Amino acid sequence: MKRSLGALMAFSAISMGAQAADLSSRKSSPPYLIAPPPLWTGFYVGANLGGGVPNRGAGGVIGGGQLGYNYQFSPLFVAGLETDIQGSSMSGVHWFGTVRGRLGTTVVNPTLLVYGTGGFAYGGSGGARAGWTAGGGVEWAFAPKWSAKVEYLYVRLSQNEDFGPRRHGDQGFHVVRAGLNYRFDPYAFLSPPKAF
């Protein structure tokens, strides 16, 4: 009886040790997590409305549309390119447009982009005049594909038409505007349809 009990205990100890060794040899792999795509990366299209005040003359209402692309190259930094075209009731500037780079940060909040912007400007009341623009803004992604922004720009156009080089008659004006953007994937239609 004692021998049987001893043999049973020895067998239990050996089998428990083998199970423990087997468990310790298995390495538990961490679960595979798919990171969501960066919030700000992608194309967008939108509209804006605001006001403009020239250095000379009367201010007025401005409004138009914009098209751009952002690339979020780290959790905190976003770079992009935007072009826009505007109608205006300001004196001396009945329309204008810009092609600008944007560089911003999401350090305050992942859904809040604070950015600076600058680049090429053109416009006038008759023939096109060339110039430059610089400014900044804040954009808030309030939904997965939608964002709202408030932006300030200073625009300076040459007084000479047809993109001439004359500088002494340059015209500058300030722009403050609010806008709404919709972010989209232009290649989504190329994806195969999902099976139901």
PDB file of C-alpha atoms in Angstrom:
ATOM      1  CA  MET A   1       0.000   0.000   0.000  1.00  0.00           C
ATOM      2  CA  LYS A   2       2.805   2.360   0.944  1.00  0.00           C
ATOM      3  CA  ARG A   3       4.686   1.435  -2.214  1.00  0.00           C
ATOM      4  CA  SER A   4       1.603   2.068  -4.374  1.00  0.00           C
ATOM      5  CA  LEU A   5       1.011   5.470  -2.720  1.00  0.00           C
ATOM      6  CA  GLY A   6       4.684   6.408  -3.176  1.00  0.00           C
ATOM      7  CA  ALA A   7       4.627   5.380  -6.826  1.00  0.00           C
ATOM      8  CA  LEU A   8       1.458   7.427  -7.416  1.00  0.00           C
ATOM      9  CA  MET A   9       3.029  10.527  -5.798  1.00  0.00           C
ATOM     10  CA  ALA A  10       6.221  10.099  -7.823  1.00  0.00           C
ATOM     11  CA  PHE A  11       4.231   9.769 -11.049  1.00  0.00           C
ATOM     12  CA  SER A  12       2.179  12.912 -10.211  1.00  0.00           C
ATOM     13  CA  ALA A  13       5.324  14.919  -9.470  1.00  0.00           C
ATOM     14  CA  ILE A  14       6.956  13.845 -12.736  1.00  0.00           C
ATOM     15  CA  SER A  15       3.875  14.648 -14.847  1.00  0.00           C
ATOM     16  CA  MET A  16       3.423  18.082 -13.164  1.00  0.00           C
ATOM     17  CA  GLY A  17       7.078  18.892 -13.782  1.00  0.00           C
ATOM     18  CA  ALA A  18       6.730  17.922 -17.437  1.00  0.00           C
ATOM     19  CA  GLN A  19       3.655  20.146 -17.811  1.00  0.00           C
ATOM     20  CA  ALA A  20       5.438  23.073 -16.152  1.00  0.00           C
ATOM     21  CA  ALA A  21       8.454  22.614 -18.433  1.00  0.00           C
ATOM     22  CA  ASP A  22       6.152  22.458 -21.448  1.00  0.00           C
ATOM     23  CA  LEU A  23       4.336  25.647 -20.416  1.00  0.00           C
ATOM     24  CA  SER A  24       7.553  27.564 -19.775  1.00  0.00           C
ATOM     25  CA  SER A  25       8.921  26.571 -23.188  1.00  0.00           C
ATOM     26  CA  ARG A  26       5.915  28.083 -24.959  1.00  0.00           C
ATOM     27  CA  LYS A  27       6.442  31.770 -25.578  1.00  0.00           C
ATOM     28  CA  SER A  28       3.213  33.712 -25.635  1.00  0.00           C
ATOM     29  CA  SER A  29       3.215  35.979 -28.651  1.00  0.00           C
ATOM     30  CA  PRO A  30       1.659  39.418 -28.220  1.00  0.00           C
ATOM     31  CA  PRO A  31      -1.606  39.983 -30.085  1.00  0.00           C
ATOM     32  CA  TYR A  32      -1.199  41.398 -33.597  1.00  0.00           C
ATOM     33  CA  LEU A  33      -2.562  44.928 -33.604  1.00  0.00           C
ATOM     34  CA  ILE A  34      -3.315  46.826 -36.797  1.00  0.00           C
ATOM     35  CA  ALA A  35      -2.532  50.504 -36.371  1.00  0.00           C
ATOM     36  CA  PRO A  36      -5.213  52.844 -37.691  1.00  0.00           C
ATOM     37  CA  PRO A  37      -4.173  55.024 -40.646  1.00  0.00           C
ATOM     38  CA  PRO A  38      -2.880  58.478 -39.713  1.00  0.00           C
ATOM     39  CA  LEU A  39      -5.821  60.812 -39.128  1.00  0.00           C
ATOM     40  CA  TRP A  40      -4.600  63.674 -41.326  1.00  0.00           C
ATOM     41  CA  THR A  41      -3.091  61.762 -44.283  1.00  0.00           C
ATOM     42  CA  GLY A  42      -5.022  62.016 -47.540  1.00  0.00           C
ATOM     43  CA  PHE A  43      -6.688  64.283 -50.067  1.00  0.00           C
ATOM     44  CA  TYR A  44      -9.354  66.803 -49.115  1.00  0.00           C
ATOM     45  CA  VAL A  45     -11.723  69.245 -50.785  1.00  0.00           C
ATOM     46  CA  GLY A  46     -13.646  72.058 -49.165  1.00  0.00           C
ATOM     47  CA  ALA A  47     -15.200  75.510 -49.181  1.00  0.00           C
ATOM     48  CA  ASN A  48     -14.501  78.703 -47.251  1.00  0.00           C
ATOM     49  CA  LEU A  49     -16.008  82.099 -46.466  1.00  0.00           C
ATOM     50  CA  GLY A  50     -14.515  85.155 -44.821  1.00  0.00           C
ATOM     51  CA  GLY A  51     -13.407  88.716 -45.253  1.00  0.00           C
ATOM     52  CA  GLY A  52     -10.521  90.660 -46.728  1.00  0.00           C
ATOM     53  CA  VAL A  53      -9.054  94.069 -45.906  1.00  0.00           C
ATOM     54  CA  PRO A  54      -6.643  95.663 -48.404  1.00  0.00           C
ATOM     55  CA  ASN A  55      -3.866  98.047 -47.360  1.00  0.00           C
ATOM     56  CA  ARG A  56      -5.557 100.628 -49.598  1.00  0.00           C
ATOM     57  CA  GLY A  57      -9.274 100.757 -50.327  1.00  0.00           C
ATOM     58  CA  ALA A  58     -12.381  99.149 -48.911  1.00  0.00           C
ATOM     59  CA  GLY A  59     -12.603  95.659 -47.519  1.00  0.00           C
ATOM     60  CA  GLY A  60     -15.124  93.057 -48.579  1.00  0.00           C
ATOM     61  CA  VAL A  61     -16.370  89.497 -48.459  1.00  0.00           C
ATOM     62  CA  ILE A  62     -14.287  86.657 -49.887  1.00  0.00           C
ATOM     63  CA  GLY A  63     -15.313  83.078 -50.556  1.00  0.00           C
ATOM     64  CA  GLY A  64     -14.290  80.078 -52.603  1.00  0.00           C
ATOM     65  CA  GLY A  65     -12.994  76.544 -52.522  1.00  0.00           C
ATOM     66  CA  GLN A  66      -9.811  74.614 -51.766  1.00  0.00           C
ATOM     67  CA  LEU A  67      -8.210  71.306 -52.693  1.00  0.00           C
ATOM     68  CA  GLY A  68      -5.217  69.766 -50.965  1.00  0.00           C
ATOM     69  CA  TYR A  69      -3.248  66.808 -49.675  1.00  0.00           C
ATOM     70  CA  ASN A  70      -1.803  66.175 -46.201  1.00  0.00           C
ATOM     71  CA  TYR A  71       0.787  63.623 -45.122  1.00  0.00           C
ATOM     72  CA  GLN A  72       1.156  62.855 -41.405  1.00  0.00           C
ATOM     73  CA  PHE A  73       4.790  61.753 -41.237  1.00  0.00           C
ATOM     74  CA  SER A  74       4.809  61.281 -37.431  1.00  0.00           C
ATOM     75  CA  PRO A  75       2.204  61.314 -34.656  1.00  0.00           C
ATOM     76  CA  LEU A  76       2.969  65.005 -34.046  1.00  0.00           C
ATOM     77  CA  PHE A  77       3.731  66.508 -37.484  1.00  0.00           C
ATOM     78  CA  VAL A  78       1.790  66.992 -40.715  1.00  0.00           C
ATOM     79  CA  ALA A  79       2.968  68.424 -44.068  1.00  0.00           C
ATOM     80  CA  GLY A  80       0.745  69.291 -46.985  1.00  0.00           C
ATOM     81  CA  LEU A  81       0.043  71.237 -50.147  1.00  0.00           C
ATOM     82  CA  GLU A  82      -3.109  73.273 -50.801  1.00  0.00           C
ATOM     83  CA  THR A  83      -4.486  75.341 -53.672  1.00  0.00           C
ATOM     84  CA  ASP A  84      -7.538  77.588 -53.555  1.00  0.00           C
ATOM     85  CA  ILE A  85      -9.474  80.057 -55.692  1.00  0.00           C
ATOM     86  CA  GLN A  86     -11.504  82.944 -54.238  1.00  0.00           C
ATOM     87  CA  GLY A  87     -14.036  85.510 -55.360  1.00  0.00           C
ATOM     88  CA  SER A  88     -13.831  88.889 -53.632  1.00  0.00           C
ATOM     89  CA  SER A  89     -15.771  92.122 -53.195  1.00  0.00           C
ATOM     90  CA  MET A  90     -12.649  94.007 -51.986  1.00  0.00           C
ATOM     91  CA  SER A  91     -11.716  97.105 -53.926  1.00  0.00           C
ATOM     92  CA  GLY A  92      -8.994  96.366 -56.479  1.00  0.00           C
ATOM     93  CA  VAL A  93      -9.067  92.585 -55.979  1.00  0.00           C
ATOM     94  CA  HIS A  94     -12.089  90.862 -57.492  1.00  0.00           C
ATOM     95  CA  TRP A  95     -10.539  87.400 -57.369  1.00  0.00           C
ATOM     96  CA  PHE A  96      -7.364  85.668 -56.213  1.00  0.00           C
ATOM     97  CA  GLY A  97      -5.885  82.244 -55.678  1.00  0.00           C
ATOM     98  CA  THR A  98      -2.954  80.630 -53.898  1.00  0.00           C
ATOM     99  CA  VAL A  99      -0.746  77.537 -54.081  1.00  0.00           C
ATOM    100  CA  ARG A 100       0.745  76.962 -50.629  1.00  0.00           C
ATOM    101  CA  GLY A 101       2.722  74.516 -48.562  1.00  0.00           C
ATOM    102  CA  ARG A 102       1.463  73.701 -45.074  1.00  0.00           C
ATOM    103  CA  LEU A 103       3.407  72.453 -42.061  1.00  0.00           C
ATOM    104  CA  GLY A 104       1.638  71.760 -38.780  1.00  0.00           C
ATOM    105  CA  THR A 105       1.653  69.948 -35.474  1.00  0.00           C
ATOM    106  CA  THR A 106      -0.887  67.980 -33.443  1.00  0.00           C
ATOM    107  CA  VAL A 107       1.019  68.393 -30.175  1.00  0.00           C
ATOM    108  CA  VAL A 108      -2.019  69.854 -28.362  1.00  0.00           C
ATOM    109  CA  ASN A 109      -4.481  67.154 -29.474  1.00  0.00           C
ATOM    110  CA  PRO A 110      -4.420  64.485 -32.253  1.00  0.00           C
ATOM    111  CA  THR A 111      -7.589  65.981 -33.764  1.00  0.00           C
ATOM    112  CA  LEU A 112      -6.334  69.604 -33.660  1.00  0.00           C
ATOM    113  CA  LEU A 113      -3.845  70.709 -36.330  1.00  0.00           C
ATOM    114  CA  VAL A 114      -2.037  74.020 -35.759  1.00  0.00           C
ATOM    115  CA  TYR A 115      -0.172  75.015 -38.927  1.00  0.00           C
ATOM    116  CA  GLY A 116       1.766  77.650 -40.802  1.00  0.00           C
ATOM    117  CA  THR A 117       1.374  78.139 -44.536  1.00  0.00           C
ATOM    118  CA  GLY A 118       2.923  80.095 -47.383  1.00  0.00           C
ATOM    119  CA  GLY A 119       3.603  80.152 -51.096  1.00  0.00           C
ATOM    120  CA  PHE A 120       2.543  81.607 -54.439  1.00  0.00           C
ATOM    121  CA  ALA A 121      -0.422  83.970 -54.937  1.00  0.00           C
ATOM    122  CA  TYR A 122      -2.109  85.411 -58.020  1.00  0.00           C
ATOM    123  CA  GLY A 123      -5.185  87.491 -58.774  1.00  0.00           C
ATOM    124  CA  GLY A 124      -6.493  90.982 -59.447  1.00  0.00           C
ATOM    125  CA  SER A 125      -9.471  92.834 -60.837  1.00  0.00           C
ATOM    126  CA  GLY A 126      -8.660  92.434 -64.517  1.00  0.00           C
ATOM    127  CA  GLY A 127      -5.506  90.715 -65.709  1.00  0.00           C
ATOM    128  CA  ALA A 128      -3.696  88.313 -63.408  1.00  0.00           C
ATOM    129  CA  ARG A 129      -0.953  89.608 -61.115  1.00  0.00           C
ATOM    130  CA  ALA A 130       1.580  87.438 -59.305  1.00  0.00           C
ATOM    131  CA  GLY A 131       2.733  87.608 -55.704  1.00  0.00           C
ATOM    132  CA  TRP A 132       3.181  85.675 -52.497  1.00  0.00           C
ATOM    133  CA  THR A 133       1.218  84.773 -49.380  1.00  0.00           C
ATOM    134  CA  ALA A 134       1.930  83.645 -45.813  1.00  0.00           C
ATOM    135  CA  GLY A 135      -0.157  82.922 -42.745  1.00  0.00           C
ATOM    136  CA  GLY A 136      -1.416  80.201 -40.459  1.00  0.00           C
ATOM    137  CA  GLY A 137      -4.453  78.536 -39.018  1.00  0.00           C
ATOM    138  CA  VAL A 138      -6.094  75.920 -36.843  1.00  0.00           C
ATOM    139  CA  GLU A 139      -7.987  72.901 -38.182  1.00  0.00           C
ATOM    140  CA  TRP A 140     -10.155  70.558 -36.097  1.00  0.00           C
ATOM    141  CA  ALA A 141     -11.087  67.035 -37.239  1.00  0.00           C
ATOM    142  CA  PHE A 142     -14.530  66.781 -35.641  1.00  0.00           C
ATOM    143  CA  ALA A 143     -15.513  63.583 -37.510  1.00  0.00           C
ATOM    144  CA  PRO A 144     -13.605  60.741 -39.259  1.00  0.00           C
ATOM    145  CA  LYS A 145     -13.705  62.482 -42.680  1.00  0.00           C
ATOM    146  CA  TRP A 146     -14.647  66.074 -41.805  1.00  0.00           C
ATOM    147  CA  SER A 147     -12.669  69.011 -40.441  1.00  0.00           C
ATOM    148  CA  ALA A 148     -13.292  72.721 -39.853  1.00  0.00           C
ATOM    149  CA  LYS A 149     -10.649  75.429 -39.980  1.00  0.00           C
ATOM    150  CA  VAL A 150     -10.014  79.088 -39.253  1.00  0.00           C
ATOM    151  CA  GLU A 151      -7.190  80.668 -41.237  1.00  0.00           C
ATOM    152  CA  TYR A 152      -5.348  83.984 -41.622  1.00  0.00           C
ATOM    153  CA  LEU A 153      -3.389  84.934 -44.767  1.00  0.00           C
ATOM    154  CA  TYR A 154      -1.485  88.007 -45.828  1.00  0.00           C
ATOM    155  CA  VAL A 155      -1.434  88.260 -49.630  1.00  0.00           C
ATOM    156  CA  ARG A 156       0.767  90.609 -51.640  1.00  0.00           C
ATOM    157  CA  LEU A 157       0.265  91.029 -55.395  1.00  0.00           C
ATOM    158  CA  SER A 158       2.373  92.949 -57.886  1.00  0.00           C
ATOM    159  CA  GLN A 159       0.610  96.034 -59.227  1.00  0.00           C
ATOM    160  CA  ASN A 160       1.862  95.205 -62.714  1.00  0.00           C
ATOM    161  CA  GLU A 161      -0.412  92.919 -64.719  1.00  0.00           C
ATOM    162  CA  ASP A 162       0.706  89.762 -66.535  1.00  0.00           C
ATOM    163  CA  PHE A 163       3.046  88.734 -63.674  1.00  0.00           C
ATOM    164  CA  GLY A 164       5.359  91.704 -64.227  1.00  0.00           C
ATOM    165  CA  PRO A 165       8.285  92.447 -61.887  1.00  0.00           C
ATOM    166  CA  ARG A 166       7.400  96.018 -60.827  1.00  0.00           C
ATOM    167  CA  ARG A 167       7.436  96.269 -56.994  1.00  0.00           C
ATOM    168  CA  HIS A 168       6.794  99.893 -56.061  1.00  0.00           C
ATOM    169  CA  GLY A 169       3.046  99.592 -56.646  1.00  0.00           C
ATOM    170  CA  ASP A 170       2.429  96.246 -54.935  1.00  0.00           C
ATOM    171  CA  GLN A 171      -0.948  95.711 -53.306  1.00  0.00           C
ATOM    172  CA  GLY A 172      -1.305  93.792 -50.063  1.00  0.00           C
ATOM    173  CA  PHE A 173      -4.376  92.610 -48.188  1.00  0.00           C
ATOM    174  CA  HIS A 174      -5.304  90.595 -45.107  1.00  0.00           C
ATOM    175  CA  VAL A 175      -7.679  87.622 -45.252  1.00  0.00           C
ATOM    176  CA  VAL A 176      -9.483  85.882 -42.380  1.00  0.00           C
ATOM    177  CA  ARG A 177     -11.693  82.970 -43.322  1.00  0.00           C
ATOM    178  CA  ALA A 178     -13.427  79.873 -41.975  1.00  0.00           C
ATOM    179  CA  GLY A 179     -13.597  76.663 -43.975  1.00  0.00           C
ATOM    180  CA  LEU A 180     -14.960  73.128 -44.044  1.00  0.00           C
ATOM    181  CA  ASN A 181     -12.992  70.199 -45.529  1.00  0.00           C
ATOM    182  CA  TYR A 182     -13.955  66.662 -46.507  1.00  0.00           C
ATOM    183  CA  ARG A 183     -11.111  64.093 -46.581  1.00  0.00           C
ATOM    184  CA  PHE A 184     -11.366  61.311 -49.163  1.00  0.00           C
ATOM    185  CA  ASP A 185      -9.459  58.498 -50.881  1.00  0.00           C
ATOM    186  CA  PRO A 186      -9.472  59.064 -54.666  1.00  0.00           C
ATOM    187  CA  TYR A 187      -8.397  55.441 -55.269  1.00  0.00           C
ATOM    188  CA  ALA A 188     -11.206  53.850 -53.265  1.00  0.00           C
ATOM    189  CA  PHE A 189     -13.161  53.036 -56.446  1.00  0.00           C
ATOM    190  CA  LEU A 190     -10.244  50.846 -57.613  1.00  0.00           C
ATOM    191  CA  SER A 191     -10.601  48.532 -54.593  1.00  0.00           C
ATOM    192  CA  PRO A 192     -12.414  45.227 -55.284  1.00  0.00           C
ATOM    193  CA  PRO A 193     -15.957  45.081 -53.886  1.00  0.00           C
ATOM    194  CA  LYS A 194     -16.325  43.493 -50.483  1.00  0.00           C
ATOM    195  CA  ALA A 195     -18.035  40.082 -50.333  1.00  0.00           C
ATOM    196  CA  PHE A 196     -21.192  39.903 -48.257  1.00  0.00           C
TER     197      PHE A 196
END
